[in-house]
Short mmCIF file of C-alpha atoms in Angstrom, two decimals:
data_model
loop_
_atom_site.label_atom_id
_atom_site.label_comp_id
_atom_site.label_asym_id
_atom_site.label_seq_id
_atom_site.Cartn_x
_atom_site.Cartn_y
_atom_site.Cartn_z
CA UNK S 1 279.96 280.91 148.21
CA UNK S 2 279.93 279.00 144.94
CA UNK S 3 282.18 276.02 144.17
CA UNK S 4 282.31 274.11 140.89
CA UNK S 5 283.38 270.48 140.53
CA UNK S 6 283.62 268.80 137.12
CA UNK S 7 281.94 265.45 136.49
CA UNK S 8 280.52 263.40 133.62
CA UNK S 9 277.15 262.13 132.45
CA UNK S 10 276.75 259.08 130.26
CA UNK S 11 274.59 259.31 127.16
CA UNK S 12 274.77 255.94 125.49
CA UNK S 13 278.40 254.87 125.88
CA UNK S 14 279.68 258.42 125.39
CA UNK S 15 280.43 260.82 128.23
CA UNK S 16 279.46 264.49 128.43
CA UNK S 17 280.88 267.14 130.72
CA UNK S 18 278.75 268.06 133.75
CA UNK S 19 279.47 271.00 136.06
CA UNK S 20 278.41 270.33 139.65
CA UNK S 21 277.82 273.83 141.00
CA UNK S 22 277.32 274.20 144.78
CA UNK S 23 276.05 277.43 146.32
CA UNK S 24 275.80 277.87 150.10
CA UNK S 25 273.94 280.84 151.54
CA UNK S 26 271.59 281.80 154.37
CA UNK S 27 268.66 279.49 154.92
CA UNK S 28 267.95 275.86 155.79
CA UNK S 29 267.21 274.03 152.55
CA UNK S 30 268.86 271.41 150.38
CA UNK S 31 267.92 271.81 146.72
CA UNK S 32 269.19 269.59 143.89
CA UNK S 33 268.38 270.74 140.34
CA UNK S 34 269.54 269.89 136.81
CA UNK S 35 267.37 266.95 135.69
CA UNK S 36 268.54 264.35 138.25
CA UNK S 37 266.95 260.91 138.47
CA UNK S 38 265.85 259.28 141.73
CA UNK S 39 269.30 257.81 142.45
CA UNK S 40 270.87 261.27 142.21
CA UNK S 41 268.13 262.82 144.37
CA UNK S 42 268.77 260.22 147.07
CA UNK S 43 272.45 261.24 147.18
CA UNK S 44 271.49 263.88 149.78
CA UNK S 45 271.09 261.22 152.49
CA UNK S 46 274.25 259.29 151.59
CA UNK S 47 276.34 262.47 151.47
CA UNK S 48 275.13 263.84 154.81
CA UNK S 49 275.83 260.52 156.57
CA UNK S 50 279.26 260.13 154.92
CA UNK S 51 280.37 263.66 155.86
CA UNK S 52 279.14 263.31 159.44
CA UNK S 53 280.81 259.91 159.90
CA UNK S 54 284.14 261.30 158.66
CA UNK S 55 284.24 264.28 161.00
CA UNK S 56 283.05 267.03 158.69
CA UNK S 57 280.36 269.58 159.51
CA UNK S 58 277.05 269.73 157.71
CA UNK S 59 276.33 273.39 156.88
CA UNK S 60 272.96 274.35 158.36
CA UNK S 61 272.30 276.72 155.48
CA UNK S 62 270.61 276.80 152.12
CA UNK S 63 272.56 274.48 149.83
CA UNK S 64 271.69 274.68 146.15
CA UNK S 65 273.31 272.14 143.86
CA UNK S 66 272.99 272.61 140.11
CA UNK S 67 274.00 269.87 137.65
CA UNK S 68 274.68 271.68 134.39
CA UNK S 69 273.70 271.52 131.60
CA UNK S 70 270.17 271.26 132.96
CA UNK S 71 268.72 269.59 129.84
CA UNK S 72 271.02 266.54 130.10
CA UNK S 73 269.60 263.63 132.13
CA UNK S 74 271.77 262.76 135.16
CA UNK S 75 271.48 259.11 136.23
CA UNK S 76 273.00 256.86 138.87
CA UNK S 77 274.84 257.28 142.15
CA UNK S 78 278.18 258.42 140.67
CA UNK S 79 277.47 262.08 141.56
CA UNK S 80 277.73 261.43 145.33
CA UNK S 81 281.46 262.18 145.52
CA UNK S 82 281.58 265.38 143.42
CA UNK S 83 278.56 266.81 145.30
CA UNK S 84 280.18 266.00 148.67
CA UNK S 85 283.48 267.59 147.61
CA UNK S 86 281.59 270.61 146.30
CA UNK S 87 279.81 271.09 149.65
CA UNK S 88 283.10 270.87 151.59
CA UNK S 89 284.82 273.38 149.31
CA UNK S 90 281.86 275.78 149.18
CA UNK S 91 281.63 275.74 153.02
CA UNK S 92 285.43 276.32 153.17
CA UNK S 93 286.10 273.13 155.10
CA UNK S 94 288.40 272.39 152.18
CA UNK S 95 290.39 274.89 150.15
CA UNK S 96 288.23 276.17 147.28
CA UNK S 97 289.52 275.02 143.89
CA UNK S 98 291.40 272.07 145.45
CA UNK S 99 289.98 269.68 142.82
CA UNK S 100 290.32 272.06 139.90
CA UNK S 101 291.41 270.36 136.63
CA UNK S 102 290.14 266.96 137.87
CA UNK S 103 286.98 265.11 136.96
CA UNK S 104 285.51 263.61 140.15
CA UNK S 105 283.06 260.67 140.10
CA UNK S 106 282.10 257.99 142.62
CA UNK S 107 279.38 256.60 144.88
CA UNK S 108 279.56 257.13 148.63
CA UNK S 109 278.56 254.64 151.28
CA UNK S 110 277.27 255.90 154.62
CA UNK S 111 280.71 255.47 156.26
CA UNK S 112 282.50 257.38 153.49
CA UNK S 113 283.85 254.44 151.50
CA UNK S 114 283.87 254.82 147.70
CA UNK S 115 281.95 252.28 145.69
CA UNK S 116 282.62 251.56 142.01
CA UNK S 117 280.52 253.14 139.26
CA UNK S 118 279.81 252.28 135.63
CA UNK S 119 281.30 253.89 132.52
CA UNK S 120 284.63 255.00 134.04
CA UNK S 121 286.56 254.21 130.84
CA UNK S 122 284.33 256.54 128.82
CA UNK S 123 284.67 259.24 131.51
CA UNK S 124 288.47 258.97 131.50
CA UNK S 125 288.59 259.29 127.71
CA UNK S 126 286.40 262.39 128.01
CA UNK S 127 288.67 263.85 130.69
CA UNK S 128 291.68 263.46 128.41
CA UNK S 129 289.82 265.01 125.48
CA UNK S 130 288.90 267.99 127.68
CA UNK S 131 292.54 268.53 128.64
CA UNK S 132 291.93 267.80 132.33
CA UNK S 133 294.90 267.03 134.57
CA UNK S 134 293.36 263.82 135.86
CA UNK S 135 290.31 261.94 137.11
CA UNK S 136 289.29 260.87 140.63
CA UNK S 137 287.50 257.51 140.85
CA UNK S 138 286.90 254.75 143.42
CA UNK S 139 289.88 252.42 143.82
CA UNK S 140 287.94 249.52 142.25
CA UNK S 141 287.63 251.57 139.04
CA UNK S 142 291.28 252.67 138.96
CA UNK S 143 292.57 249.84 136.76
CA UNK S 144 289.82 250.55 134.26
CA UNK S 145 290.72 254.26 134.15
CA UNK S 146 294.43 253.45 133.68
CA UNK S 147 293.66 251.93 130.30
CA UNK S 148 293.72 255.52 129.01
CA UNK S 149 297.29 256.75 128.74
CA UNK S 150 298.50 260.30 129.30
CA UNK S 151 296.23 261.31 132.20
CA UNK S 152 296.65 261.11 135.99
CA UNK S 153 294.45 258.57 137.77
CA UNK S 154 293.63 258.95 141.46
CA UNK S 155 291.90 255.89 142.90
CA UNK S 156 290.73 256.21 146.51
CA UNK S 157 289.19 253.73 148.97
CA UNK S 158 287.33 256.34 151.01
CA UNK S 159 286.53 260.04 151.31
CA UNK S 160 289.04 260.84 154.06
CA UNK S 161 291.91 259.18 152.18
CA UNK S 162 291.07 261.18 149.06
CA UNK S 163 290.98 264.51 150.92
CA UNK S 164 294.29 263.80 152.70
CA UNK S 165 295.87 263.06 149.34
CA UNK S 166 294.80 266.39 147.82
CA UNK S 167 295.75 268.29 150.98
CA UNK S 168 299.23 266.74 150.77
CA UNK S 169 299.15 265.15 154.23
CA UNK S 170 299.09 261.53 153.07
CA UNK S 171 299.61 260.45 149.50
CA UNK S 172 297.61 257.61 148.00
CA UNK S 173 300.04 254.93 146.87
CA UNK S 174 298.25 253.18 144.04
CA UNK S 175 299.87 250.21 142.39
CA UNK S 176 300.24 251.14 138.76
CA UNK S 177 299.21 248.18 136.63
CA UNK S 178 299.76 248.06 132.91
CA UNK S 179 297.33 246.26 130.65
CA UNK S 180 299.37 243.48 129.05
CA UNK S 181 298.12 242.02 125.79
CA UNK S 182 298.42 238.27 126.07
CA UNK S 183 298.93 236.07 123.01
CA UNK S 184 295.76 234.58 121.62
CA UNK S 185 295.09 231.23 123.24
CA UNK S 186 292.00 229.08 122.74
CA UNK S 187 291.14 225.43 123.07
CA UNK S 188 289.10 225.80 119.87
CA UNK S 189 291.00 225.30 116.61
CA UNK S 190 290.15 224.68 112.98
CA UNK S 191 292.49 221.69 113.02
CA UNK S 192 289.65 219.84 114.79
CA UNK S 193 287.28 220.34 111.83
CA UNK S 194 287.56 217.39 109.48
CA UNK S 195 286.87 218.06 105.82
CA UNK S 196 284.53 220.96 104.99
CA UNK S 197 287.12 222.58 102.73
CA UNK S 198 284.55 224.70 100.88
CA UNK S 199 283.07 225.99 104.13
CA UNK S 200 286.53 226.69 105.57
CA UNK S 201 287.52 228.60 102.45
CA UNK S 202 284.32 230.69 102.64
CA UNK S 203 284.91 231.42 106.32
CA UNK S 204 288.48 232.50 105.57
CA UNK S 205 287.19 234.91 102.90
CA UNK S 206 284.54 236.21 105.31
CA UNK S 207 287.10 236.75 108.08
CA UNK S 208 289.58 238.44 105.74
CA UNK S 209 287.05 241.02 104.55
CA UNK S 210 284.76 241.16 107.61
CA UNK S 211 281.84 239.84 105.53
CA UNK S 212 278.65 238.43 107.01
CA UNK S 213 278.18 234.72 106.33
CA UNK S 214 275.31 232.21 106.44
CA UNK S 215 275.98 228.47 106.81
CA UNK S 216 273.20 226.23 105.47
CA UNK S 217 273.29 222.52 106.16
CA UNK S 218 271.64 219.54 107.86
CA UNK S 219 271.91 218.86 111.60
CA UNK S 220 275.30 217.51 112.60
CA UNK S 221 277.15 218.83 109.55
CA UNK S 222 279.41 221.01 111.72
CA UNK S 223 277.90 224.50 111.26
CA UNK S 224 278.17 225.48 114.93
CA UNK S 225 281.60 223.90 115.20
CA UNK S 226 282.82 226.03 112.30
CA UNK S 227 281.20 229.22 113.58
CA UNK S 228 282.62 228.98 117.09
CA UNK S 229 286.14 228.76 115.68
CA UNK S 230 285.88 231.95 113.61
CA UNK S 231 287.28 234.20 116.40
CA UNK S 232 290.44 232.07 116.39
CA UNK S 233 291.32 233.25 112.87
CA UNK S 234 290.51 236.93 113.43
CA UNK S 235 293.37 239.36 114.22
CA UNK S 236 293.60 240.87 117.70
CA UNK S 237 291.86 244.23 118.06
CA UNK S 238 293.77 247.44 117.41
CA UNK S 239 294.28 249.85 120.32
CA UNK S 240 291.37 251.98 119.11
CA UNK S 241 289.10 248.93 118.77
CA UNK S 242 290.12 247.70 122.24
CA UNK S 243 289.02 250.97 123.83
CA UNK S 244 285.79 251.08 121.78
CA UNK S 245 284.83 247.54 122.76
CA UNK S 246 285.89 247.76 126.41
CA UNK S 247 283.94 251.04 126.73
CA UNK S 248 280.70 249.18 125.95
CA UNK S 249 281.32 246.58 128.65
CA UNK S 250 282.39 249.34 131.06
CA UNK S 251 279.09 251.14 130.46
CA UNK S 252 277.22 247.96 131.48
CA UNK S 253 279.44 247.46 134.52
CA UNK S 254 281.08 244.35 133.03
CA UNK S 255 284.69 245.55 133.05
CA UNK S 256 286.94 242.52 133.50
CA UNK S 257 289.48 243.33 136.24
CA UNK S 258 291.50 240.22 135.41
CA UNK S 259 291.96 240.59 131.66
CA UNK S 260 291.60 244.39 131.60
CA UNK S 261 291.33 245.47 127.96
CA UNK S 262 289.24 243.34 125.64
CA UNK S 263 292.03 242.56 123.20
CA UNK S 264 290.44 239.82 121.12
CA UNK S 265 287.23 240.01 119.07
CA UNK S 266 284.19 239.28 121.26
CA UNK S 267 281.95 236.33 120.36
CA UNK S 268 278.26 236.56 121.23
CA UNK S 269 275.88 233.65 120.78
CA UNK S 270 272.33 234.61 121.88
CA UNK S 271 269.57 232.00 122.06
CA UNK S 272 266.83 232.12 119.41
CA UNK S 273 264.24 233.06 122.06
CA UNK S 274 265.89 236.46 122.53
CA UNK S 275 263.73 239.59 122.23
CA UNK S 276 264.38 242.40 119.79
CA UNK S 277 265.26 244.78 122.66
CA UNK S 278 267.79 242.33 124.13
CA UNK S 279 269.36 241.83 120.69
CA UNK S 280 269.54 245.43 119.48
CA UNK S 281 269.34 247.33 122.76
CA UNK S 282 266.79 249.70 124.24
CA UNK S 283 264.58 249.97 127.28
CA UNK S 284 263.26 253.01 129.12
CA UNK S 285 266.91 253.87 129.86
CA UNK S 286 268.53 252.60 126.62
CA UNK S 287 271.30 250.06 127.07
CA UNK S 288 273.40 248.19 124.48
CA UNK S 289 272.14 244.81 123.27
CA UNK S 290 273.92 241.73 121.95
CA UNK S 291 274.67 243.52 118.66
CA UNK S 292 276.75 246.16 120.43
CA UNK S 293 278.36 243.61 122.76
CA UNK S 294 279.63 241.93 119.58
CA UNK S 295 281.13 245.22 118.31
CA UNK S 296 284.45 244.55 116.52
CA UNK S 297 283.77 240.84 116.86
CA UNK S 298 281.33 238.08 115.90
CA UNK S 299 277.57 237.77 116.44
CA UNK S 300 276.55 234.13 115.94
CA UNK S 301 272.87 233.37 115.37
CA UNK S 302 272.37 229.62 115.38
CA UNK S 303 269.12 228.19 113.94
CA UNK S 304 268.42 231.49 112.20
CA UNK S 305 264.80 230.82 111.08
CA UNK S 306 263.88 229.94 114.67
CA UNK S 307 264.34 233.59 115.65
CA UNK S 308 261.20 235.71 115.52
CA UNK S 309 260.87 237.60 112.26
CA UNK S 310 260.54 240.88 114.16
CA UNK S 311 263.87 240.20 115.86
CA UNK S 312 265.60 239.42 112.56
CA UNK S 313 264.23 242.50 110.82
CA UNK S 314 265.69 244.86 113.40
CA UNK S 315 269.12 243.58 112.35
CA UNK S 316 268.87 245.26 108.96
CA UNK S 317 269.67 248.84 109.96
CA UNK S 318 272.60 248.00 112.29
CA UNK S 319 274.17 245.71 109.65
CA UNK S 320 273.85 248.47 107.06
CA UNK S 321 275.00 251.45 109.17
CA UNK S 322 277.39 249.87 111.66
CA UNK S 323 275.50 251.41 114.58
CA UNK S 324 272.23 251.07 116.46
CA UNK S 325 270.06 254.16 116.80
CA UNK S 326 267.52 254.09 119.65
CA UNK S 327 265.03 256.95 119.81
CA UNK S 328 263.02 257.85 122.87
CA UNK S 329 260.97 260.90 123.86
CA UNK S 330 263.92 262.04 125.99
CA UNK S 331 266.36 261.84 123.08
CA UNK S 332 268.32 259.61 120.71
CA UNK S 333 271.17 257.28 121.67
CA UNK S 334 273.65 255.59 119.31
CA UNK S 335 275.48 252.36 120.09
CA UNK S 336 278.23 250.99 117.79
CA UNK S 337 277.64 247.70 115.96
CA UNK S 338 280.50 247.08 113.54
CA UNK S 339 280.44 243.30 113.58
CA UNK S 340 280.69 240.15 111.54
CA UNK S 341 277.33 238.35 111.47
CA UNK S 342 277.63 234.56 111.35
CA UNK S 343 274.36 232.66 111.00
CA UNK S 344 273.54 228.97 110.68
CA UNK S 345 270.35 227.20 109.65
CA UNK S 346 268.84 223.95 108.46
CA UNK S 347 267.46 224.12 104.90
CA UNK S 348 264.11 222.66 106.02
CA UNK S 349 262.32 222.30 109.38
CA UNK S 350 262.97 218.56 109.55
CA UNK S 351 266.62 219.02 108.63
CA UNK S 352 266.46 217.29 105.23
CA UNK S 353 269.05 218.68 102.86
CA UNK S 354 266.98 219.52 99.79
CA UNK S 355 266.06 215.87 99.29
CA UNK S 356 262.94 215.39 97.15
CA UNK S 357 261.11 213.31 99.75
CA UNK S 358 261.79 215.79 102.51
CA UNK S 359 260.70 218.92 100.65
CA UNK S 360 257.55 217.34 99.19
CA UNK S 361 256.38 216.03 102.52
CA UNK S 362 256.89 219.36 104.27
CA UNK S 363 256.51 221.92 101.47
CA UNK S 364 254.19 224.29 103.33
CA UNK S 365 256.13 223.96 106.58
CA UNK S 366 259.31 224.69 104.66
CA UNK S 367 257.83 227.81 103.08
CA UNK S 368 256.66 229.01 106.48
CA UNK S 369 260.06 228.18 107.96
CA UNK S 370 261.97 230.13 105.30
CA UNK S 371 259.49 233.02 105.19
CA UNK S 372 261.06 234.43 108.36
CA UNK S 373 264.15 235.28 106.31
CA UNK S 374 263.26 238.34 104.24
CA UNK S 375 265.13 239.10 101.03
CA UNK S 376 266.44 242.46 102.35
CA UNK S 377 268.00 240.65 105.32
CA UNK S 378 269.55 237.96 103.11
CA UNK S 379 270.94 240.67 100.83
CA UNK S 380 272.97 241.95 103.78
CA UNK S 381 274.64 238.56 104.24
CA UNK S 382 277.52 238.53 101.77
CA UNK S 383 278.44 234.83 101.78
CA UNK S 384 275.92 231.98 101.89
CA UNK S 385 277.39 228.50 101.97
CA UNK S 386 275.93 225.00 101.80
CA UNK S 387 277.61 222.78 104.39
CA UNK S 388 277.48 219.08 103.48
CA UNK S 389 277.67 216.30 106.04
CA UNK S 390 281.06 214.64 106.39
CA UNK S 391 281.11 210.92 105.61
CA UNK S 392 281.96 208.36 108.29
CA UNK S 393 284.89 207.17 106.16
CA UNK S 394 286.38 210.67 106.23
CA UNK S 395 285.77 211.02 109.96
CA UNK S 396 287.50 207.73 110.75
CA UNK S 397 290.35 208.19 108.29
CA UNK S 398 293.76 207.75 109.91
CA UNK S 399 295.48 210.20 107.54
CA UNK S 400 294.09 213.66 108.27
CA UNK S 401 295.88 216.87 107.41
CA UNK S 402 293.84 219.90 108.47
CA UNK S 403 295.10 223.47 108.70
CA UNK S 404 295.21 224.98 112.19
CA UNK S 405 293.76 228.35 113.10
CA UNK S 406 297.16 230.02 113.41
CA UNK S 407 297.99 229.29 109.76
CA UNK S 408 294.66 230.63 108.54
CA UNK S 409 294.89 233.68 110.81
CA UNK S 410 298.23 234.71 109.29
CA UNK S 411 296.63 234.83 105.82
CA UNK S 412 293.67 236.78 107.19
CA UNK S 413 295.99 239.29 108.87
CA UNK S 414 297.95 239.86 105.66
CA UNK S 415 294.77 240.42 103.67
CA UNK S 416 293.46 242.92 106.24
CA UNK S 417 296.75 244.82 106.24
CA UNK S 418 296.42 245.19 102.46
CA UNK S 419 292.89 246.55 102.87
CA UNK S 420 293.77 249.00 105.65
CA UNK S 421 296.78 250.37 103.76
CA UNK S 422 294.68 250.80 100.60
CA UNK S 423 291.40 252.19 101.96
CA UNK S 424 291.75 252.52 105.78
CA UNK S 425 288.92 250.01 106.36
CA UNK S 426 288.08 246.40 105.63
CA UNK S 427 286.20 245.49 102.46
CA UNK S 428 282.86 244.74 104.12
CA UNK S 429 282.64 248.38 105.27
CA UNK S 430 283.07 249.91 101.81
CA UNK S 431 280.35 252.32 100.68
CA UNK S 432 278.98 252.31 97.11
CA UNK S 433 281.29 255.06 95.86
CA UNK S 434 284.25 253.28 97.48
CA UNK S 435 283.30 249.98 95.83
CA UNK S 436 283.55 251.66 92.43
CA UNK S 437 286.95 253.08 93.38
CA UNK S 438 288.63 250.10 95.07
CA UNK S 439 286.83 247.18 93.42
CA UNK S 440 287.38 248.29 89.85
CA UNK S 441 287.19 245.54 87.19
CA UNK S 442 288.93 245.46 83.83
CA UNK S 443 286.78 245.16 80.72
CA UNK S 444 287.16 241.39 80.39
CA UNK S 445 286.31 240.69 84.06
CA UNK S 446 283.41 243.16 84.01
CA UNK S 447 281.98 241.49 80.91
CA UNK S 448 282.19 238.11 82.66
CA UNK S 449 280.35 239.41 85.72
CA UNK S 450 277.75 241.22 83.59
CA UNK S 451 276.91 238.04 81.65
CA UNK S 452 276.71 235.99 84.86
CA UNK S 453 274.41 238.59 86.42
CA UNK S 454 272.03 238.51 83.45
CA UNK S 455 271.85 234.72 83.43
CA UNK S 456 271.36 234.41 87.18
CA UNK S 457 269.12 237.49 87.50
CA UNK S 458 271.40 239.03 90.13
CA UNK S 459 270.18 242.25 91.78
CA UNK S 460 272.14 245.51 91.95
CA UNK S 461 272.90 244.92 95.65
CA UNK S 462 274.16 241.40 94.89
CA UNK S 463 276.26 242.79 92.04
CA UNK S 464 278.06 245.14 94.45
CA UNK S 465 278.36 242.35 97.01
CA UNK S 466 280.11 240.09 94.51
CA UNK S 467 282.59 242.86 93.70
CA UNK S 468 283.47 243.25 97.40
CA UNK S 469 283.92 239.51 97.88
CA UNK S 470 286.07 239.35 94.73
CA UNK S 471 288.23 242.14 96.13
CA UNK S 472 288.75 240.15 99.33
CA UNK S 473 289.66 236.98 97.42
CA UNK S 474 292.22 238.99 95.46
CA UNK S 475 293.60 240.47 98.69
CA UNK S 476 294.17 237.00 100.15
CA UNK S 477 296.78 236.38 97.46
CA UNK S 478 297.93 240.03 97.41
CA UNK S 479 296.67 240.52 93.84
CA UNK S 480 296.46 244.18 92.87
CA UNK S 481 293.75 243.55 90.29
CA UNK S 482 290.51 241.57 90.48
CA UNK S 483 290.70 238.78 87.91
CA UNK S 484 288.04 236.53 86.36
CA UNK S 485 288.94 233.63 88.67
CA UNK S 486 288.30 235.81 91.71
CA UNK S 487 284.85 236.75 90.43
CA UNK S 488 284.14 233.16 89.46
CA UNK S 489 284.82 232.06 93.05
CA UNK S 490 282.79 234.92 94.52
CA UNK S 491 279.57 234.28 92.56
CA UNK S 492 278.66 230.82 93.99
CA UNK S 493 279.28 231.77 97.63
CA UNK S 494 277.01 234.81 97.35
CA UNK S 495 274.26 233.03 95.42
CA UNK S 496 273.42 229.93 97.47
CA UNK S 497 270.12 231.12 98.94
CA UNK S 498 268.71 231.77 95.46
CA UNK S 499 269.51 228.24 94.36
CA UNK S 500 268.09 226.92 97.64
CA UNK S 501 264.73 228.56 97.02
CA UNK S 502 264.76 227.37 93.42
CA UNK S 503 265.33 223.79 94.58
CA UNK S 504 262.51 223.97 97.05
CA UNK S 505 260.09 225.28 94.42
CA UNK S 506 260.76 222.42 91.97
#
């Protein structure tokens, strides 16, 4: 007799339907086919022990289990439960078709308890897309599955409890928890940053349009302090963004049972010794890297030139496309990487801020230091700001009036609402044809930008970048048109690195 149970396989962070087909006939073999990895092959021993320890018979027959489609790699121990259920139904110890219209996934322990598995959020989303009635998962994964609305979630502690529930003899009483979005609360606040008005303004523009930003300044000028407060002025994630982001952490087994949905933009701050695989993702079984963990949030790279050039260069494609593509002989996997890159660096190895004595004494070291930053990478960083040190007099001033993060965040939210209503995306994500459509300049403003570009030898990519930044500046004051003053403010913040190199060469 043949029984079919529906499950899921993870490919990247996306789930694909898998049919677990069990056929029992005459013989004395146990065959598992359909491209399983070692963890799936070992399920045979866990399943036999779990069934025996829960009072079920082990059919002494030929049991063939096919995981279809056969060309899709099946990994992990999450197929234990659907295979066990399939064997019980195919041997008629359970009513055939009892688990029809349910996706079943979970790992079995030898005594029949269900252990949590990775990627349940993605599987639940897939179950809803397929029109399934519900999904069966271990109890520890139930809260994660409940993040998806409109589908029945059955969370069980053990095999016997699950079977009794479906037979109608004893219902599983799961406590239904609702993911509550808490108000944003952080001990970090821009009110703590004294001075740095130019840098704060640039960061506000970057946050409003989702632009990448580079902070250049001497040690102790407050670059890291500014960067770590950027998440406090970003709007909370939309429902779609919450699911996208949480799905990545679910895939890695990092679902937070306490806070449930990731409702605020993630902030990732990898050390400069990180490898390119850890940053972008990869491995023999590709997993997301820091870039994808920062999806819909902020990736902060402190001491940017200290990163290996190879590591920095792999950033180019994800920043351009909004996703990471990892190719292996077994196939290609895509991980999302829509993020705001925030980088910080000293202008010279010794930290001197373009002072004549500093650059002359360390000219070759400085060139070597800056050579790690290729022009194509810098072209993908929209705003580049020089951060000056704050004077002691300003730091010790009794009268200090600094804006808090809540005030700045309200302006950022308004600007983003304007962008979403106009073009359904933030300005940093605009393609070339969309830039021409939504960042249109009148003749006078275009003439101003054209003349500035000729004088400063601005590239075509920089020209488009300035138009996007100008659009964001206009959105911050709800201006329908991009005016000359908006362009005039956008040019300096997107041109700093050119002036920095020019200074070093003189």
